[in-house]
Amino acid sequence: MTSIQQRAALQSQIWKIANDVRGAVDGWDFKQYVLGALFYRFISENFADYVNADDDSIDYATFDDNNIPPTFIDDAVKTKGYFIYPSQLFINVVKTANTNESLNTELAKIFAEIEASASGYPSEQDIKGLFADFDTTSNRLGNTVKDKNSRLAAVLKGVAELDFGDFDASHIDLFGDAYEFLISNYAANAGKSGGEFFTPQHVSRLIAQLAMHNQARVNKIYDPACGSGSLLLQAKKHFDAHIIEEGFFGQEINHTTYNLARMNMFLHNVNYAKFNIQLGDTLLAPHFGDDKPFDAIVSNPPYSVKWIGSDDPTLINDERFAPAGVLAPKSKADFAFVLHALSYLSPKGRAAIVCFPGIFYRGGAEQKIRQYLVDNNYVETVIALAPNLFYGTTIAVNILVLSKRKLNTDIQFIDASGLFKKETNTNTLTDDHIKQVMAVFDSKTSIDHFAQTLSQEKIAANDYNLSVSSYVEAADTREVVNISQLNAELKTTVARIDQLRSEIDAIVAEIEGGKQA
């Protein structure tokens, strides 16, 4: 099999396990156990590989817990961010999982000790609470201890049977792909709640390329509403040749999703020292004020969520919102996220943000914020995407590209709404679609029915409307009708109808004459 076929087979297998094992448990509720087991296996194998150090004579899984020197533990935590004793490794726990009557409590103890191993070290906050949603005592797993253990053992056994090969770069890629495959499938089946924490990979690729375009190296990359971390990791995947010097930063308001994002970083072999994911409300309790500015920002914030806005009079003095002179409406926080991102952007940086289309043409406070963005020359491009690209919503969203290093005051509009491949339940962007968008984004060329680059003055004269459809004329797909030809055809048709009527009348008259005779 090709590598693509192998990945497809592996993904099919892992999704089958996820569904078979959960039984009557809702898939959304059960996702933490499958994702958590995959994560547990990965960090176990990653840690064992670190200890074995490519020496075939060493097998950490066979070591005695009591013979591990404290100095070794100290060095390991400083390097990997956590420590796992040999008996706690996934491979050893799985061996007795089917017969272990204390499996659920032993797993809880192992997870607690892995997290505790980082206590007092720089990695403490990156490890703390990682297994919080892998609740081995939850009634979701069953009403009795026996039922819980049975289902836990089945999950562990299923994940153990997945063939990722030897622990190397391709092994890590397969693990990361499997994790994101699971997350995307859970998101696709979870409706709106799933779409809020996962940006499909094909859209993430476009957003990452827009934010990183023509930047050979960036200091760091940031997502103020990072969900499960998919956008940040697309930047890592697509730009391995680039240098992201200080790593990946993100903030997430949902605790479960925050844990998914941190797990996702580890599963893609991002060392704890190279990522910083924080929990909290980005708009009201932002992190990373001491870490800004960022050379690249990517984001798919929640669309039109409510926030406190003008009910908190101190927010108008917040350095993120004050320059615009007005706050985003209380019922629609979209521009609050945009202004937050802009304030964290470096002088050489670029931000690519998924936005609800309404913010680009509505009046009131949103119009005033658009005026601020346009007059200060922060808007580089607005891109209209096809509908039904995201989980949980069928709307056609836009991507707003902000830049603090524009060479002129022009603003580009791209209508990419016709670029999509129809799938079973959703549409997708292909690599060719992404290339088309990036090519015109780079050239800023105006192309009929696809892209227009206009002066700042024209945008201002149009009430600072930034809606793509206001500037890129849609192609007229109606069939061109030749009126003269149509009239000629009608004339011929009418003559033929008259002829047929005459012939029918003659036949009827002949029949009636025969009857009278």
Coordinates of C-alpha atoms in Angstrom, one line a residue:
M1 CA 0.0 0.0 0.0
T2 CA 1.0 3.6 -0.6
S3 CA 1.5 5.9 2.4
I4 CA -1.8 7.6 1.6
Q5 CA -3.6 4.2 1.6
Q6 CA -1.9 3.2 4.8
R7 CA -3.1 6.4 6.5
A8 CA -6.6 5.9 5.1
A9 CA -6.6 2.3 6.4
L10 CA -5.3 3.4 9.8
Q11 CA -7.9 6.2 10.1
S12 CA -10.7 3.9 9.1
Q13 CA -9.6 1.4 11.8
I14 CA -9.3 4.0 14.5
W15 CA -12.8 5.4 13.7
K16 CA -14.2 1.9 13.8
I17 CA -12.7 1.3 17.2
A18 CA -14.0 4.7 18.5
N19 CA -17.6 3.7 17.4
D20 CA -17.5 0.0 18.4
V21 CA -16.2 0.5 21.9
R22 CA -18.4 3.4 22.9
G23 CA -21.6 1.3 22.6
A24 CA -24.6 3.4 23.7
V25 CA -22.4 6.3 24.9
D26 CA -22.8 9.4 22.8
G27 CA -19.9 9.9 20.5
W28 CA -19.3 13.5 21.6
D29 CA -19.2 12.4 25.3
F30 CA -17.0 9.5 24.5
K31 CA -14.4 11.3 22.5
Q32 CA -12.2 12.2 25.5
Y33 CA -11.5 8.5 26.1
V34 CA -10.4 7.6 22.6
L35 CA -8.4 10.9 22.2
G36 CA -7.0 10.5 25.8
A37 CA -5.9 6.8 25.2
L38 CA -4.2 7.8 21.9
F39 CA -2.4 10.6 23.7
Y40 CA -1.4 8.3 26.6
R41 CA 0.1 5.8 24.1
F42 CA 1.9 8.6 22.3
I43 CA 3.6 10.2 25.3
S44 CA 4.5 6.7 26.6
E45 CA 6.2 5.7 23.4
N46 CA 7.8 9.1 23.0
F47 CA 9.2 8.9 26.5
A48 CA 10.5 5.4 26.1
D49 CA 12.1 6.3 22.8
Y50 CA 13.9 9.2 24.6
V51 CA 15.2 6.8 27.3
N52 CA 16.2 4.1 24.8
A53 CA 18.1 6.6 22.7
D54 CA 18.2 4.4 19.6
D55 CA 20.2 1.8 21.6
D56 CA 18.7 -1.7 20.8
S57 CA 20.1 -3.1 24.0
I58 CA 17.9 -0.7 26.1
D59 CA 14.2 -1.4 26.7
Y60 CA 12.8 1.1 29.2
A61 CA 9.6 -0.8 29.4
T62 CA 11.4 -3.6 31.2
F63 CA 13.1 -1.4 33.8
D64 CA 12.3 -1.7 37.5
D65 CA 10.6 1.5 38.9
N66 CA 12.6 1.3 42.1
N67 CA 16.0 1.5 40.2
I68 CA 15.4 4.9 38.5
P69 CA 17.9 7.4 39.9
P70 CA 16.4 10.8 41.0
T71 CA 18.9 12.6 38.9
F72 CA 17.6 10.8 35.8
I73 CA 14.0 11.8 36.7
D74 CA 15.1 15.4 37.1
D75 CA 16.9 15.5 33.7
A76 CA 14.0 13.8 32.0
V77 CA 11.4 16.2 33.2
K78 CA 13.6 19.2 32.3
T79 CA 13.9 17.7 28.7
K80 CA 10.5 16.2 28.0
G81 CA 8.4 18.1 30.5
Y82 CA 7.1 15.1 32.3
F83 CA 8.2 11.7 33.7
I84 CA 6.6 8.2 33.3
Y85 CA 7.8 5.2 35.3
P86 CA 8.2 1.9 33.3
S87 CA 5.2 0.3 35.0
Q88 CA 3.1 3.3 34.0
L89 CA 3.9 3.0 30.3
F90 CA 0.9 2.4 28.0
I91 CA 2.4 -0.9 26.8
N92 CA 2.6 -2.3 30.3
V93 CA -0.8 -1.2 31.4
V94 CA -2.4 -2.7 28.3
K95 CA -0.9 -6.2 29.0
T96 CA -3.1 -6.7 32.1
A97 CA -6.0 -4.3 31.2
N98 CA -8.5 -7.1 30.5
T99 CA -8.0 -8.8 33.9
N100 CA -7.1 -5.8 36.1
E101 CA -10.1 -5.3 38.5
S102 CA -8.6 -1.9 39.5
L103 CA -7.9 -0.6 36.0
N104 CA -10.0 2.5 36.4
T105 CA -8.4 3.6 39.7
E106 CA -4.9 2.7 38.6
L107 CA -5.3 4.7 35.4
A108 CA -6.4 7.7 37.4
K109 CA -3.4 7.3 39.7
I110 CA -1.0 7.0 36.7
F111 CA -2.4 10.1 35.1
A112 CA -2.2 12.1 38.3
E113 CA 1.4 11.1 38.8
I114 CA 2.4 12.0 35.3
E115 CA 0.9 15.4 35.8
A116 CA 2.5 15.7 39.3
S117 CA 6.0 14.8 37.8
A118 CA 6.1 18.3 36.3
S119 CA 5.3 20.1 39.6
G120 CA 7.9 22.8 40.3
Y121 CA 9.4 22.6 36.8
P122 CA 9.0 25.0 33.9
S123 CA 6.6 22.6 32.2
E124 CA 4.2 22.5 35.1
Q125 CA 1.4 24.6 33.5
D126 CA 1.8 22.8 30.2
I127 CA 1.2 19.4 31.8
K128 CA -1.2 20.3 34.6
G129 CA -4.8 19.0 34.0
L130 CA -4.0 17.3 30.7
F131 CA -5.9 14.2 31.7
A132 CA -8.7 16.1 33.5
D133 CA -11.3 15.0 30.9
F134 CA -10.2 11.4 30.9
D135 CA -12.4 10.6 33.9
T136 CA -12.0 6.9 34.6
T137 CA -14.7 7.0 37.3
S138 CA -17.4 8.6 35.1
N139 CA -20.7 6.9 34.8
R140 CA -20.4 7.6 31.0
L141 CA -18.2 4.5 31.0
G142 CA -20.8 2.3 32.8
N143 CA -22.7 2.0 36.0
T144 CA -20.5 -0.5 37.7
V145 CA -16.7 -0.7 38.2
K146 CA -16.7 -3.8 36.1
D147 CA -18.5 -2.1 33.2
K148 CA -16.1 0.9 33.5
N149 CA -13.0 -1.4 33.4
S150 CA -14.4 -3.4 30.5
R151 CA -14.9 -0.3 28.4
L152 CA -11.5 1.2 29.4
A153 CA -9.7 -2.0 28.6
A154 CA -11.5 -2.1 25.2
V155 CA -10.4 1.4 24.4
L156 CA -6.8 0.8 25.4
K157 CA -6.7 -2.5 23.5
G158 CA -8.1 -0.9 20.4
V159 CA -5.6 1.9 20.4
A160 CA -2.8 -0.6 21.2
E161 CA -3.6 -2.5 18.0
L162 CA -3.1 0.5 15.8
D163 CA 0.0 0.0 13.7
F164 CA 2.0 3.2 13.7
G165 CA 5.4 1.5 12.9
D166 CA 8.7 2.2 14.6
F167 CA 8.9 5.4 16.6
D168 CA 10.4 8.0 14.2
A169 CA 9.4 11.1 12.3
S170 CA 6.8 9.2 10.2
H171 CA 5.4 7.5 13.3
I172 CA 4.9 11.0 14.9
D173 CA 3.2 12.2 11.7
L174 CA 0.8 9.2 11.8
F175 CA 0.0 9.8 15.4
G176 CA -0.7 13.5 14.8
D177 CA -2.8 12.8 11.7
A178 CA -4.8 10.1 13.6
Y179 CA -5.5 12.6 16.4
E180 CA -6.6 15.3 14.1
F181 CA -8.6 12.8 12.0
L182 CA -10.5 11.8 15.2
I183 CA -11.1 15.4 16.3
S184 CA -12.4 16.4 12.8
N185 CA -14.7 13.4 12.7
Y186 CA -16.1 14.2 16.2
A187 CA -16.5 17.9 15.1
A188 CA -18.3 16.9 12.0
N189 CA -20.7 14.8 14.0
A190 CA -21.2 17.3 16.8
G191 CA -22.9 20.1 14.9
K192 CA -22.4 23.6 16.0
S193 CA -20.4 22.7 19.2
G194 CA -17.9 20.8 17.1
G195 CA -17.4 23.6 14.6
E196 CA -16.5 26.0 17.5
F197 CA -13.3 24.2 18.3
F198 CA -11.9 22.8 15.1
T199 CA -11.1 24.5 11.8
P200 CA -11.0 22.0 8.9
Q201 CA -7.4 21.3 7.7
H202 CA -8.0 22.6 4.2
V203 CA -9.2 26.0 5.4
S204 CA -6.4 26.0 8.1
R205 CA -3.8 25.6 5.3
L206 CA -5.1 28.7 3.5
I207 CA -5.2 30.8 6.7
A208 CA -1.7 29.7 7.7
Q209 CA -0.3 30.5 4.3
L210 CA -1.9 33.9 4.3
A211 CA -0.5 34.9 7.7
M212 CA 3.0 33.6 6.9
H213 CA 3.2 34.8 3.3
N214 CA 6.6 36.1 2.3
Q215 CA 7.9 35.8 5.9
A216 CA 11.0 33.6 5.8
R217 CA 11.1 33.6 9.6
V218 CA 8.7 34.8 12.3
N219 CA 9.3 35.3 16.0
K220 CA 6.2 33.4 17.0
I221 CA 2.6 32.6 15.9
Y222 CA -0.5 33.3 17.9
D223 CA -4.2 32.2 17.8
P224 CA -6.4 34.2 20.3
A225 CA -9.2 31.7 20.0
C226 CA -7.2 28.5 19.4
G227 CA -9.8 25.8 19.9
S228 CA -8.0 22.4 19.5
G229 CA -4.9 24.1 18.1
S230 CA -5.5 23.0 14.5
L231 CA -4.7 26.4 13.0
L232 CA -1.4 26.7 14.8
L233 CA -0.4 23.2 13.9
Q234 CA -1.1 23.8 10.2
A235 CA 1.4 26.6 10.4
K236 CA 4.0 24.2 11.8
K237 CA 3.1 21.5 9.2
H238 CA 3.3 23.9 6.2
F239 CA 6.2 25.9 7.3
D240 CA 8.7 23.4 8.7
A241 CA 11.3 25.1 6.4
H242 CA 10.6 28.4 8.0
I243 CA 11.8 29.3 11.5
I244 CA 9.1 30.0 14.0
E245 CA 11.6 31.1 16.6
E246 CA 9.7 31.2 19.9
G247 CA 7.0 28.8 19.1
F248 CA 3.2 28.6 19.3
F249 CA 0.9 30.7 21.5
G250 CA -2.9 30.3 21.9
Q251 CA -5.7 31.1 24.3
E252 CA -9.0 29.1 24.6
I253 CA -12.0 29.7 26.8
N254 CA -13.4 26.1 26.9
H255 CA -11.5 23.9 29.4
T256 CA -12.0 20.6 27.5
T257 CA -10.9 22.2 24.2
Y258 CA -7.9 23.8 26.0
N259 CA -6.8 20.3 27.0
L260 CA -7.3 19.1 23.5
A261 CA -5.1 21.8 22.2
R262 CA -2.2 21.0 24.6
M263 CA -2.5 17.3 23.8
N264 CA -2.5 18.2 20.1
M265 CA 0.8 20.1 20.6
F266 CA 2.5 17.1 22.3
L267 CA 1.1 14.7 19.7
H268 CA 2.8 16.7 17.0
N269 CA 6.0 16.6 18.9
V270 CA 6.1 20.2 19.8
N271 CA 8.2 20.4 23.0
Y272 CA 6.6 22.1 26.0
A273 CA 9.2 24.9 25.8
K274 CA 7.9 25.8 22.2
F275 CA 4.2 26.2 23.0
N276 CA 2.2 28.2 25.4
I277 CA -1.6 27.5 25.5
Q278 CA -3.6 29.4 28.1
L279 CA -7.1 29.0 29.5
G280 CA -9.4 32.0 29.7
D281 CA -11.6 34.7 28.0
T282 CA -9.4 36.4 25.4
L283 CA -11.5 39.5 25.3
L284 CA -11.8 40.1 29.0
A285 CA -8.8 38.4 30.5
P286 CA -6.2 38.2 27.7
H287 CA -2.9 36.4 28.2
F288 CA 0.5 37.1 26.5
G289 CA 0.5 40.9 27.0
D290 CA 4.2 40.5 27.9
D291 CA 4.8 38.3 24.9
K292 CA 3.5 40.5 22.1
P293 CA 4.0 41.5 19.4
F294 CA 3.6 38.5 17.1
D295 CA 4.7 38.3 13.5
A296 CA 1.9 35.9 12.5
I297 CA -1.6 35.6 13.9
V298 CA -4.2 33.1 12.7
S299 CA -7.7 32.8 14.1
N300 CA -11.2 31.5 13.6
P301 CA -13.0 33.1 16.5
P302 CA -16.7 32.4 17.4
Y303 CA -19.1 34.2 15.1
S304 CA -21.2 37.0 16.5
V305 CA -21.1 35.9 20.1
K306 CA -22.3 38.2 22.9
W307 CA -19.9 40.0 25.1
I308 CA -20.1 42.7 27.9
G309 CA -19.0 45.5 25.5
S310 CA -20.2 48.9 26.5
D311 CA -21.7 47.6 29.8
D312 CA -18.1 47.7 31.1
P313 CA -17.1 51.4 30.7
T314 CA -13.4 50.6 31.3
L315 CA -13.1 48.6 28.1
I316 CA -13.1 51.8 25.9
N317 CA -9.8 52.6 27.6
D318 CA -8.3 49.2 26.9
E319 CA -5.3 49.6 24.6
R320 CA -6.7 47.1 22.2
F321 CA -10.0 48.9 21.6
A322 CA -9.3 52.5 22.5
P323 CA -7.7 53.5 19.1
A324 CA -10.9 52.7 17.2
G325 CA -12.8 55.0 19.5
V326 CA -15.7 52.6 19.8
L327 CA -16.4 49.1 21.1
A328 CA -17.9 46.2 19.0
P329 CA -21.6 45.8 19.7
K330 CA -22.6 43.8 22.7
S331 CA -24.5 41.3 20.6
K332 CA -21.7 40.8 18.1
A333 CA -18.1 40.6 19.4
D334 CA -16.5 39.8 16.0
F335 CA -14.7 43.1 15.7
A336 CA -13.5 42.9 19.3
F337 CA -11.5 39.8 18.3
V338 CA -10.2 41.6 15.2
L339 CA -9.0 44.6 17.2
H340 CA -7.5 42.3 19.8
A341 CA -5.5 40.5 17.1
L342 CA -4.4 43.8 15.5
S343 CA -3.1 45.1 18.8
Y344 CA -1.0 41.9 19.2
L345 CA 0.4 42.2 15.7
S346 CA 4.1 43.2 15.1
P347 CA 5.1 46.0 12.7
K348 CA 6.2 43.4 10.2
G349 CA 3.3 41.0 10.9
R350 CA 0.2 39.8 9.2
A351 CA -3.0 38.4 10.7
A352 CA -5.6 36.1 8.9
I353 CA -8.9 36.0 10.6
V354 CA -12.1 34.1 9.7
C355 CA -15.1 36.6 10.0
F356 CA -18.8 36.6 9.7
P357 CA -19.8 38.4 6.5
G358 CA -22.2 40.9 8.2
I359 CA -19.4 42.8 9.9
F360 CA -18.2 44.1 6.6
Y361 CA -21.3 46.0 5.6
R362 CA -23.4 46.8 8.7
G363 CA -23.6 50.3 10.0
G364 CA -23.1 51.7 13.5
A365 CA -20.1 50.8 15.6
E366 CA -19.0 48.2 13.1
Q367 CA -18.8 50.8 10.4
K368 CA -16.7 53.1 12.6
I369 CA -14.3 50.2 13.3
R370 CA -14.0 49.6 9.6
Q371 CA -13.2 53.2 9.1
Y372 CA -10.5 53.0 11.7
L373 CA -9.0 49.9 10.0
V374 CA -9.2 51.4 6.5
D375 CA -8.0 55.0 7.4
N376 CA -5.0 53.5 9.2
N377 CA -4.2 51.2 6.3
Y378 CA -4.4 47.9 8.2
V379 CA -6.7 46.1 5.7
E380 CA -4.7 44.2 3.1
T381 CA -7.3 41.8 1.7
V382 CA -10.9 40.5 2.2
I383 CA -11.6 37.0 0.8
A384 CA -15.1 35.6 0.4
L385 CA -15.1 31.8 0.8
A386 CA -17.6 29.2 -0.5
P387 CA -20.5 28.1 1.8
N388 CA -20.5 25.0 3.9
L389 CA -16.7 24.7 4.4
F390 CA -16.9 24.6 8.2
Y391 CA -18.5 22.2 10.7
G392 CA -21.6 23.3 12.3
T393 CA -22.5 26.1 9.9
T394 CA -23.3 26.4 6.2
I395 CA -22.7 30.1 5.9
A396 CA -20.1 31.5 3.5
V397 CA -17.6 33.2 5.7
N398 CA -14.8 35.7 4.9
I399 CA -11.1 35.9 5.7
L400 CA -9.9 39.3 6.8
V401 CA -6.1 39.8 6.2
L402 CA -4.6 42.6 8.3
S403 CA -1.1 43.9 7.8
K404 CA 1.1 46.6 9.4
R405 CA 3.6 46.5 6.6
K406 CA 1.6 47.5 3.5
L407 CA 3.6 49.3 0.8
N408 CA 0.6 51.2 -0.5
T409 CA -2.9 52.1 0.6
D410 CA -4.9 49.8 -1.8
I411 CA -7.2 47.1 -0.5
Q412 CA -7.7 43.8 -2.3
F413 CA -11.0 41.8 -2.6
I414 CA -11.1 38.2 -3.7
D415 CA -14.2 36.3 -4.5
A416 CA -13.3 32.6 -3.9
S417 CA -16.9 31.6 -3.4
G418 CA -16.7 29.5 -6.5
L419 CA -13.7 27.5 -5.4
F420 CA -14.8 24.3 -3.7
K421 CA -15.1 20.6 -4.1
K422 CA -18.4 19.1 -3.2
E423 CA -18.1 16.4 -0.6
T424 CA -20.9 14.3 1.0
N425 CA -21.8 16.7 3.8
T426 CA -19.5 19.6 3.4
N427 CA -17.5 21.5 0.8
T428 CA -13.7 21.5 0.8
L429 CA -10.8 23.6 -0.6
T430 CA -8.4 21.6 -2.7
D431 CA -4.6 22.4 -3.0
D432 CA -5.3 23.9 -6.4
H433 CA -8.0 26.2 -5.0
I434 CA -5.5 27.4 -2.3
K435 CA -2.8 28.0 -4.9
Q436 CA -5.2 30.1 -7.0
V437 CA -6.1 32.3 -4.0
M438 CA -2.5 32.6 -2.9
A439 CA -1.3 33.5 -6.4
V440 CA -3.7 36.4 -6.8
F441 CA -3.1 37.4 -3.1
D442 CA 0.6 37.7 -3.9
S443 CA 0.2 39.6 -7.2
K444 CA -2.7 41.8 -6.2
T445 CA -3.8 41.6 -9.8
S446 CA -7.3 42.5 -10.7
I447 CA -9.2 39.7 -12.5
D448 CA -12.7 40.0 -13.7
H449 CA -15.2 38.2 -11.5
F450 CA -12.5 37.0 -9.2
A451 CA -10.3 39.8 -7.7
Q452 CA -10.2 43.6 -7.5
T453 CA -7.7 45.9 -5.9
L454 CA -9.1 49.3 -5.1
S455 CA -7.8 52.6 -3.6
Q456 CA -8.5 53.5 0.0
E457 CA -10.4 56.5 -1.3
K458 CA -13.0 54.4 -3.2
I459 CA -13.6 52.3 -0.1
A460 CA -14.1 55.5 2.0
A461 CA -16.5 56.9 -0.6
N462 CA -18.6 53.7 -0.2
D463 CA -19.1 54.2 3.5
Y464 CA -16.2 51.9 4.3
N465 CA -18.1 48.9 3.0
L466 CA -15.7 46.0 2.9
S467 CA -18.1 43.4 1.5
V468 CA -16.4 41.5 -1.4
S469 CA -19.6 41.4 -3.5
S470 CA -19.7 45.2 -3.5
Y471 CA -16.5 45.3 -5.5
V472 CA -16.1 42.0 -7.4
E473 CA -18.9 41.6 -9.9
A474 CA -20.2 38.1 -10.0
A475 CA -19.9 36.4 -13.4
D476 CA -23.2 36.3 -15.3
T477 CA -23.9 32.6 -15.7
R478 CA -27.2 33.0 -17.4
E479 CA -27.4 31.6 -20.9
V480 CA -27.0 34.2 -23.7
V481 CA -30.1 34.3 -25.8
N482 CA -30.1 35.3 -29.5
I483 CA -33.4 37.1 -29.8
S484 CA -33.4 37.2 -33.6
Q485 CA -32.7 33.5 -33.8
L486 CA -35.4 32.8 -31.2
N487 CA -37.9 34.9 -33.1
A488 CA -37.1 33.0 -36.3
E489 CA -37.5 29.7 -34.5
L490 CA -40.8 30.8 -33.0
K491 CA -42.0 31.9 -36.5
T492 CA -41.2 28.5 -38.0
T493 CA -42.9 26.8 -35.0
V494 CA -46.0 28.8 -35.3
A495 CA -46.2 28.1 -39.1
R496 CA -45.8 24.4 -38.5
I497 CA -48.5 24.5 -35.8
D498 CA -50.9 26.3 -38.3
Q499 CA -50.1 23.7 -40.9
L500 CA -50.8 20.8 -38.5
R501 CA -54.1 22.4 -37.5
S502 CA -55.1 22.7 -41.1
E503 CA -54.3 19.1 -41.7
I504 CA -56.1 18.0 -38.6
D505 CA -59.2 20.1 -39.6
A506 CA -59.2 18.4 -43.0
I507 CA -59.0 14.9 -41.5
V508 CA -61.8 15.7 -39.1
A509 CA -64.0 17.1 -42.0
E510 CA -63.4 14.0 -44.0
I511 CA -64.4 11.7 -41.1
E512 CA -67.5 13.7 -40.4
G513 CA -68.5 13.7 -44.2
G514 CA -68.1 9.9 -44.2
K515 CA -70.5 9.5 -41.3
Q516 CA -73.2 11.7 -42.9
A517 CA -73.0 9.5 -46.1

